[in-house]
Amino acid sequence: MSDFYRSAMLAFTMISGGLSLAQRYFLDCVEPIIIQHFPGLRFAAALIGDGSEVLGFDTDQSTDHDWGPRLQLFLSSEDFGGAALELMATLDRELPETFGGWPVRFGDHDRPAREAIAAGACGSDHGVELFTVAAWARLHLALGDVEGMSTADWLAIPEQSLLAATAGAVFRDDPGELTAFRARLAAYPDDLWQYKLASQWWRIGEEQAFVGRAGDVGDDLGSRIIAARLARDVMHLVFLIERRYAPYAKWLGSAFQALGSAPQFADALARVLGADDWRAREAAPADCYRLAGVLQIAHGTPGAIAPRIGPYHDRPYSVVNADEIASALRAAIIDPSLRDLPLVGGVDQIADNVAILAHPGHARSMMRGLRANSPSPAPPGEGRGPGRRSRSESKTPKL
């Protein structure tokens, strides 16, 4: 690669931190080794998956563990079996001891073993890992078919994993398979997006009245905790409205502030978390719901209707017409098999335990069990649960 092309590529991608380190490592060290020893080999190179640098949120603190120049190389299934071991042995021999002031060989507990070669993966004591695209998808997303994803597949993959698969950067892709794979994962299909939106409104409807109810009986701590949960739910709702994947908890606020509509919510979210009086505290989430409903309409979301804030039945607690909004969004889903699902959403709308969300196989097993034991879906606007007083009563506020 010419110096001009290398400089142009670095300028074009405009990446920094660990992602920039990975790109320079590839261009200056890894790619020349491959070109010299394996001329004609078609491959892809990228940094995707786990790691704060993949999302662009790494800082100096990030370098205290699992840190160094690293990237993934992807070979086709046809080439992997015959070339992977020899390629890894060559990298072991030819890579320098340091790059950019960092040791090239460092520990990483997520690195595949060299013995995983039969499964389409291969690692060593340095930061270059070898995969087929199918093997990477299987290991990181528990995904068996990278080209024919089902509704169950989509709903079993946490958004943080979809983000990790589509963030980062691809430095080279001769076969085009990795780029095509990331493009398929870049956003939810329309009906699935619509279903997750409806489920998020339904989720908000389950607890929104409890901010006031807990405060009304003198449980200020309980009221604060519920308000904070609802603030997080609103943030996830805004990610969905903007059709962006939300990261895991550590970077949720940082990523939220990068959304185009985030400034509209800054004051209301601050009031949700900072209000000392429960009446002011429940008014702030209501402002968030109203803003989200208006934003949803502005984005042209099919089935979106105007948000209305009012009392919760005959009780003096402010709520939004979450049932109506969720039901209208659900009615706009075209696929009847998806439209008729219970409004529980994807795995990260049901569970937030790291043991589930950080382990794709566990997430898939949980969703499989939930589907096997799921009751018949309730008609829109009905159902029992927290925030629903009876099967016959909607939570739609009376105005």
Coordinates of C-alpha atoms in Angstrom, one line a residue:
M1 CA 0.0 0.0 0.0
S2 CA 1.4 3.4 -0.9
D3 CA 2.1 6.0 1.7
F4 CA -0.4 8.3 0.0
Y5 CA -3.2 5.7 0.2
R6 CA -2.4 4.9 3.8
S7 CA -2.5 8.6 4.8
A8 CA -5.7 9.1 2.9
M9 CA -7.3 6.1 4.5
L10 CA -6.4 7.3 8.0
A11 CA -7.8 10.8 7.3
F12 CA -10.9 9.5 5.8
T13 CA -12.0 7.2 8.6
M14 CA -11.5 9.9 11.3
I15 CA -11.2 7.5 14.1
S16 CA -9.1 7.9 17.3
G17 CA -8.0 6.2 20.5
G18 CA -7.8 2.4 20.5
L19 CA -9.6 2.2 17.1
S20 CA -7.0 4.4 15.5
L21 CA -4.3 2.3 17.1
A22 CA -5.9 -0.8 15.6
Q23 CA -6.0 0.7 12.2
R24 CA -2.4 1.9 12.2
Y25 CA -1.4 -1.5 13.5
F26 CA -3.1 -3.2 10.6
L27 CA -1.7 -0.8 8.0
D28 CA 1.8 -0.7 9.2
C29 CA 2.3 -4.2 10.5
V30 CA -0.3 -6.8 9.8
E31 CA -1.2 -6.1 6.3
P32 CA 2.4 -5.9 5.0
I33 CA 3.0 -9.3 6.6
I34 CA 0.0 -10.9 4.9
I35 CA 0.8 -9.3 1.5
Q36 CA 4.5 -10.5 1.7
H37 CA 3.8 -14.1 2.8
F38 CA 0.3 -14.7 1.4
P39 CA 0.0 -12.9 -1.9
G40 CA -3.4 -13.3 -3.4
L41 CA -5.1 -14.2 -0.1
R42 CA -8.5 -12.5 0.1
F43 CA -9.4 -11.4 3.6
A44 CA -11.1 -8.8 5.7
A45 CA -9.7 -6.8 8.7
A46 CA -11.6 -5.0 11.3
L47 CA -12.0 -4.1 15.0
I48 CA -15.5 -5.0 16.1
G49 CA -17.1 -6.7 19.1
D50 CA -16.3 -6.1 22.8
G51 CA -14.2 -3.2 24.0
S52 CA -14.9 0.5 24.8
E53 CA -12.6 1.5 21.9
V54 CA -15.0 -0.2 19.5
L55 CA -17.7 2.3 20.5
G56 CA -15.2 5.2 20.6
F57 CA -15.6 5.7 24.4
D58 CA -12.1 4.6 25.5
T59 CA -10.0 6.8 27.8
D60 CA -6.7 6.3 29.5
Q61 CA -8.5 4.3 32.1
S62 CA -9.4 1.8 29.5
T63 CA -5.8 0.8 29.1
D64 CA -5.5 -0.9 32.5
H65 CA -6.8 -4.3 31.2
D66 CA -7.0 -6.3 28.0
W67 CA -5.3 -3.5 26.1
G68 CA -3.0 -3.3 23.2
P69 CA -2.9 -3.2 19.4
R70 CA -5.6 -5.7 18.3
L71 CA -7.9 -6.5 15.4
Q72 CA -9.7 -9.4 13.8
L73 CA -8.9 -11.0 10.4
F74 CA -11.7 -12.7 8.5
L75 CA -11.1 -15.4 6.0
S76 CA -13.7 -17.2 3.8
S77 CA -14.8 -20.6 5.0
E78 CA -13.1 -22.1 1.9
D79 CA -9.7 -20.5 2.8
F80 CA -9.8 -20.7 6.6
G81 CA -9.1 -24.4 7.0
G82 CA -6.1 -24.4 4.7
A83 CA -4.6 -21.0 5.6
A84 CA -5.5 -20.0 9.2
L85 CA -2.9 -22.0 11.1
E86 CA -0.1 -21.0 8.7
L87 CA -1.2 -17.4 8.8
M88 CA -1.3 -17.3 12.6
A89 CA 2.2 -19.0 12.8
T90 CA 3.5 -16.3 10.4
L91 CA 2.1 -13.5 12.5
D92 CA 3.5 -15.1 15.7
R93 CA 6.9 -15.0 14.1
E94 CA 6.8 -11.7 12.2
L95 CA 4.9 -9.3 14.4
P96 CA 7.1 -6.8 16.4
E97 CA 7.3 -6.9 20.2
T98 CA 5.8 -3.4 20.5
F99 CA 3.7 -1.0 18.4
G100 CA 2.8 2.6 19.2
G101 CA 4.5 2.2 22.6
W102 CA 2.3 -0.8 23.5
P103 CA 3.2 -4.4 23.9
V104 CA 1.9 -6.5 21.0
R105 CA 1.5 -9.6 23.3
F106 CA -0.9 -9.1 26.1
G107 CA -3.6 -11.0 28.0
D108 CA -7.2 -11.1 26.9
H109 CA -9.7 -13.5 28.5
D110 CA -12.0 -13.3 25.5
R111 CA -9.4 -14.4 22.9
P112 CA -10.2 -17.7 21.1
A113 CA -7.9 -20.6 21.5
R114 CA -5.7 -21.8 18.7
E115 CA -7.4 -25.2 19.1
A116 CA -10.7 -23.6 18.0
I117 CA -9.5 -23.8 14.4
A118 CA -12.1 -26.4 13.5
A119 CA -14.8 -24.1 14.6
G120 CA -13.6 -21.2 12.4
A121 CA -11.7 -19.3 15.0
C122 CA -8.0 -19.0 16.0
G123 CA -6.1 -16.9 18.6
S124 CA -2.6 -16.6 19.9
D125 CA -0.8 -14.5 22.6
H126 CA -1.1 -11.3 20.6
G127 CA -4.0 -9.2 19.6
V128 CA -4.7 -10.5 16.1
E129 CA -7.6 -13.0 16.0
L130 CA -8.7 -15.1 13.0
F131 CA -12.3 -15.9 12.2
T132 CA -14.8 -16.8 9.5
V133 CA -17.7 -14.4 9.6
A134 CA -20.0 -17.3 10.5
A135 CA -17.8 -18.3 13.5
W136 CA -17.6 -14.8 14.8
A137 CA -21.4 -14.5 14.6
R138 CA -21.8 -17.8 16.4
L139 CA -19.4 -16.9 19.2
H140 CA -20.5 -13.3 19.7
L141 CA -24.2 -13.4 18.8
A142 CA -25.1 -17.1 19.2
L143 CA -26.3 -16.8 15.6
G144 CA -26.4 -19.9 13.5
D145 CA -27.5 -18.4 10.2
V146 CA -25.9 -15.1 9.3
E147 CA -28.0 -14.6 6.1
G148 CA -31.5 -15.8 7.2
M149 CA -32.2 -14.3 10.6
S150 CA -35.6 -15.0 12.0
T151 CA -37.7 -12.9 14.4
A152 CA -36.6 -15.2 17.2
D153 CA -33.0 -14.5 16.3
W154 CA -33.4 -10.7 16.3
L155 CA -35.3 -10.7 19.7
A156 CA -32.7 -12.9 21.4
I157 CA -29.7 -10.7 20.5
P158 CA -29.2 -7.8 23.0
E159 CA -29.0 -4.3 21.5
Q160 CA -25.5 -3.9 23.0
S161 CA -24.4 -7.0 21.0
L162 CA -25.9 -5.7 17.8
L163 CA -24.1 -2.4 18.4
A164 CA -20.8 -4.1 19.1
A165 CA -21.2 -6.0 15.8
T166 CA -21.9 -2.9 13.7
A167 CA -19.7 -0.3 15.5
G168 CA -15.9 -0.2 15.2
A169 CA -14.4 -0.1 11.8
V170 CA -13.6 -2.3 8.9
F171 CA -10.1 -1.6 7.5
R172 CA -10.2 -3.9 4.5
D173 CA -12.7 -6.4 3.0
D174 CA -11.8 -8.2 -0.1
P175 CA -14.6 -10.8 -0.1
G176 CA -17.2 -8.3 1.0
E177 CA -18.8 -10.9 3.4
L178 CA -18.1 -8.9 6.6
T179 CA -19.4 -5.7 5.2
A180 CA -22.6 -7.4 4.0
F181 CA -23.0 -9.1 7.4
R182 CA -22.7 -5.8 9.2
A183 CA -25.1 -4.1 6.8
R184 CA -27.8 -6.8 7.6
L185 CA -27.4 -6.0 11.3
A186 CA -27.3 -2.3 11.0
A187 CA -30.9 -1.7 12.0
Y188 CA -34.0 -3.7 12.9
P189 CA -36.3 -4.6 10.1
D190 CA -39.3 -2.3 10.1
D191 CA -41.8 -4.6 11.8
L192 CA -39.3 -5.7 14.5
W193 CA -38.5 -2.0 15.2
Q194 CA -42.2 -1.3 15.4
Y195 CA -42.7 -4.2 17.8
K196 CA -39.9 -3.1 20.1
L197 CA -41.2 0.4 20.1
A198 CA -44.7 -0.7 21.1
S199 CA -43.2 -3.0 23.8
Q200 CA -41.2 -0.1 25.2
W201 CA -44.2 2.0 25.6
W202 CA -46.1 -0.9 27.2
R203 CA -43.2 -1.3 29.6
I204 CA -43.4 2.3 30.6
G205 CA -47.1 1.9 31.1
E206 CA -46.5 -0.8 33.7
E207 CA -44.8 1.4 36.3
Q208 CA -45.5 5.0 35.4
A209 CA -48.2 5.5 38.1
F210 CA -46.0 4.2 40.8
V211 CA -43.8 7.3 41.1
G212 CA -46.7 9.2 42.5
R213 CA -48.2 6.2 44.4
A214 CA -45.0 5.5 46.3
G215 CA -44.5 9.2 47.0
D216 CA -48.1 9.5 48.2
V217 CA -47.6 7.0 51.0
G218 CA -44.3 8.6 52.1
D219 CA -42.0 6.2 50.4
D220 CA -39.7 8.8 48.9
L221 CA -36.8 6.4 48.3
G222 CA -39.1 4.0 46.4
S223 CA -40.5 6.9 44.4
R224 CA -37.0 7.9 43.4
I225 CA -36.0 4.4 42.4
I226 CA -39.0 4.0 40.2
A227 CA -38.5 7.4 38.6
A228 CA -34.9 6.5 37.8
R229 CA -36.0 3.2 36.2
L230 CA -38.5 5.1 34.1
A231 CA -35.8 7.6 33.1
R232 CA -33.7 4.7 31.8
D233 CA -36.8 3.4 30.0
V234 CA -37.3 6.7 28.3
M235 CA -33.7 6.8 27.2
H236 CA -34.0 3.4 25.6
L237 CA -37.3 4.5 24.0
V238 CA -35.5 7.5 22.4
F239 CA -32.8 5.2 21.0
L240 CA -35.5 3.1 19.4
I241 CA -37.3 6.1 18.0
E242 CA -34.0 7.2 16.4
R243 CA -33.4 3.7 15.2
R244 CA -30.1 3.4 17.1
Y245 CA -28.9 0.5 19.2
A246 CA -28.3 1.3 22.9
P247 CA -25.0 0.2 24.5
Y248 CA -24.7 -1.4 27.9
A249 CA -25.1 0.5 31.1
K250 CA -21.6 2.0 31.4
W251 CA -21.9 3.9 28.1
L252 CA -25.7 4.5 28.0
G253 CA -25.6 8.1 29.1
S254 CA -22.6 8.9 26.8
A255 CA -24.3 7.4 23.8
F256 CA -27.6 9.0 24.6
Q257 CA -26.1 12.5 24.7
A258 CA -24.8 11.9 21.2
L259 CA -28.3 11.3 19.8
G260 CA -29.7 14.2 17.8
S261 CA -32.8 14.6 20.0
A262 CA -31.0 14.2 23.4
P263 CA -30.9 18.0 24.1
Q264 CA -34.7 18.0 24.1
F265 CA -34.8 15.6 27.0
A266 CA -31.9 16.9 29.1
D267 CA -33.9 19.2 31.4
A268 CA -36.8 16.8 32.0
L269 CA -34.4 13.8 32.7
A270 CA -32.4 16.0 35.1
R271 CA -35.7 16.9 36.9
V272 CA -36.7 13.2 37.1
L273 CA -33.5 12.4 38.9
G274 CA -33.2 15.5 41.0
A275 CA -36.7 16.4 42.2
D276 CA -37.1 16.3 46.0
D277 CA -40.9 16.4 45.9
W278 CA -42.8 13.4 44.5
R279 CA -45.3 15.7 42.8
A280 CA -42.5 17.4 40.9
R281 CA -40.8 14.1 40.4
E282 CA -43.8 12.5 38.6
A283 CA -44.4 15.6 36.5
A284 CA -40.9 15.3 35.0
P285 CA -41.3 11.8 33.6
A286 CA -44.7 12.9 32.1
D287 CA -42.7 15.7 30.3
C288 CA -40.4 13.0 29.0
Y289 CA -43.3 10.8 27.7
R290 CA -44.8 13.8 26.0
L291 CA -41.5 14.7 24.3
A292 CA -41.0 11.1 23.2
G293 CA -44.5 10.9 21.8
V294 CA -44.0 14.1 19.8
L295 CA -40.6 12.9 18.6
Q296 CA -42.1 9.6 17.4
I297 CA -44.6 11.5 15.3
A298 CA -41.9 13.8 13.9
H299 CA -39.9 10.7 12.8
G300 CA -42.9 9.5 10.8
T301 CA -43.3 6.3 12.9
P302 CA -46.2 4.3 11.5
G303 CA -49.2 4.3 13.8
A304 CA -47.8 7.0 16.1
I305 CA -50.5 9.0 17.9
A306 CA -50.4 12.1 20.0
P307 CA -49.3 11.6 23.6
R308 CA -51.8 12.8 26.2
I309 CA -51.0 13.4 29.9
G310 CA -53.7 13.0 32.5
P311 CA -54.6 11.4 35.8
Y312 CA -54.4 7.6 36.3
H313 CA -58.1 6.7 36.4
D314 CA -59.5 8.4 39.5
R315 CA -56.2 8.6 41.3
P316 CA -54.1 11.9 41.3
Y317 CA -51.0 10.5 39.5
S318 CA -49.9 11.8 36.1
V319 CA -49.5 9.3 33.4
V320 CA -49.4 9.2 29.6
N321 CA -51.8 7.2 27.3
A322 CA -49.1 4.5 27.0
D323 CA -51.6 1.7 26.3
E324 CA -53.1 3.6 23.4
I325 CA -49.7 4.5 22.0
A326 CA -48.5 0.9 22.2
S327 CA -51.7 -0.5 20.7
A328 CA -51.6 1.9 17.8
L329 CA -47.9 1.1 17.1
R330 CA -48.7 -2.6 17.3
A331 CA -51.6 -2.3 14.9
A332 CA -49.3 -0.8 12.3
I333 CA -47.1 -4.0 12.3
I334 CA -47.6 -5.8 9.0
D335 CA -46.5 -9.3 9.9
P336 CA -49.4 -10.9 11.8
S337 CA -47.1 -13.4 13.6
L338 CA -45.2 -10.5 15.1
R339 CA -48.2 -8.3 15.6
D340 CA -49.8 -11.0 17.8
L341 CA -46.8 -11.5 20.1
P342 CA -47.2 -10.4 23.7
L343 CA -45.7 -6.9 24.1
V344 CA -42.7 -8.0 26.1
G345 CA -40.1 -7.0 23.4
G346 CA -36.6 -8.2 23.0
V347 CA -34.3 -9.8 25.5
D348 CA -32.9 -6.5 26.8
Q349 CA -36.5 -5.3 27.4
I350 CA -37.1 -8.3 29.7
A351 CA -33.8 -8.7 31.5
D352 CA -30.9 -6.5 32.4
N353 CA -28.7 -9.1 34.2
V354 CA -25.1 -9.1 32.8
A355 CA -25.1 -12.9 33.0
I356 CA -27.8 -12.8 30.3
L357 CA -26.9 -9.8 28.2
A358 CA -23.2 -10.4 28.0
H359 CA -23.6 -14.1 27.1
P360 CA -25.5 -14.5 23.9
G361 CA -26.1 -18.2 24.4
H362 CA -27.8 -17.5 27.8
A363 CA -29.9 -14.7 26.2
R364 CA -31.1 -17.1 23.5
S365 CA -31.9 -19.9 26.0
M366 CA -33.9 -17.5 28.1
M367 CA -35.9 -16.2 25.1
R368 CA -36.5 -19.8 23.9
G369 CA -37.8 -20.7 27.3
L370 CA -40.0 -17.7 27.5
R371 CA -41.6 -18.4 24.1
A372 CA -42.2 -22.0 25.1
N373 CA -44.1 -21.0 28.2
S374 CA -45.7 -17.8 27.0
P375 CA -49.4 -17.4 27.4
S376 CA -51.7 -16.4 24.6
P377 CA -51.2 -12.7 23.7
A378 CA -53.6 -10.3 25.4
P379 CA -55.6 -8.1 23.1
P380 CA -54.2 -4.5 22.8
G381 CA -55.1 -2.5 25.8
E382 CA -55.8 -5.4 28.1
G383 CA -53.9 -7.5 30.5
R384 CA -53.0 -7.7 34.2
G385 CA -49.8 -6.6 35.8
P386 CA -48.2 -3.7 37.7
G387 CA -50.0 -0.6 36.7
R388 CA -53.0 -2.3 35.4
R389 CA -55.9 -2.3 37.8
S390 CA -58.0 -5.0 36.1
R391 CA -58.4 -6.7 32.7
S392 CA -61.3 -4.3 31.8
E393 CA -59.6 -1.1 32.7
S394 CA -57.2 0.7 30.4
K395 CA -54.4 2.9 31.8
T396 CA -55.3 5.6 29.3
P397 CA -55.6 8.9 31.3
K398 CA -58.9 10.5 31.6
L399 CA -58.8 14.1 30.5

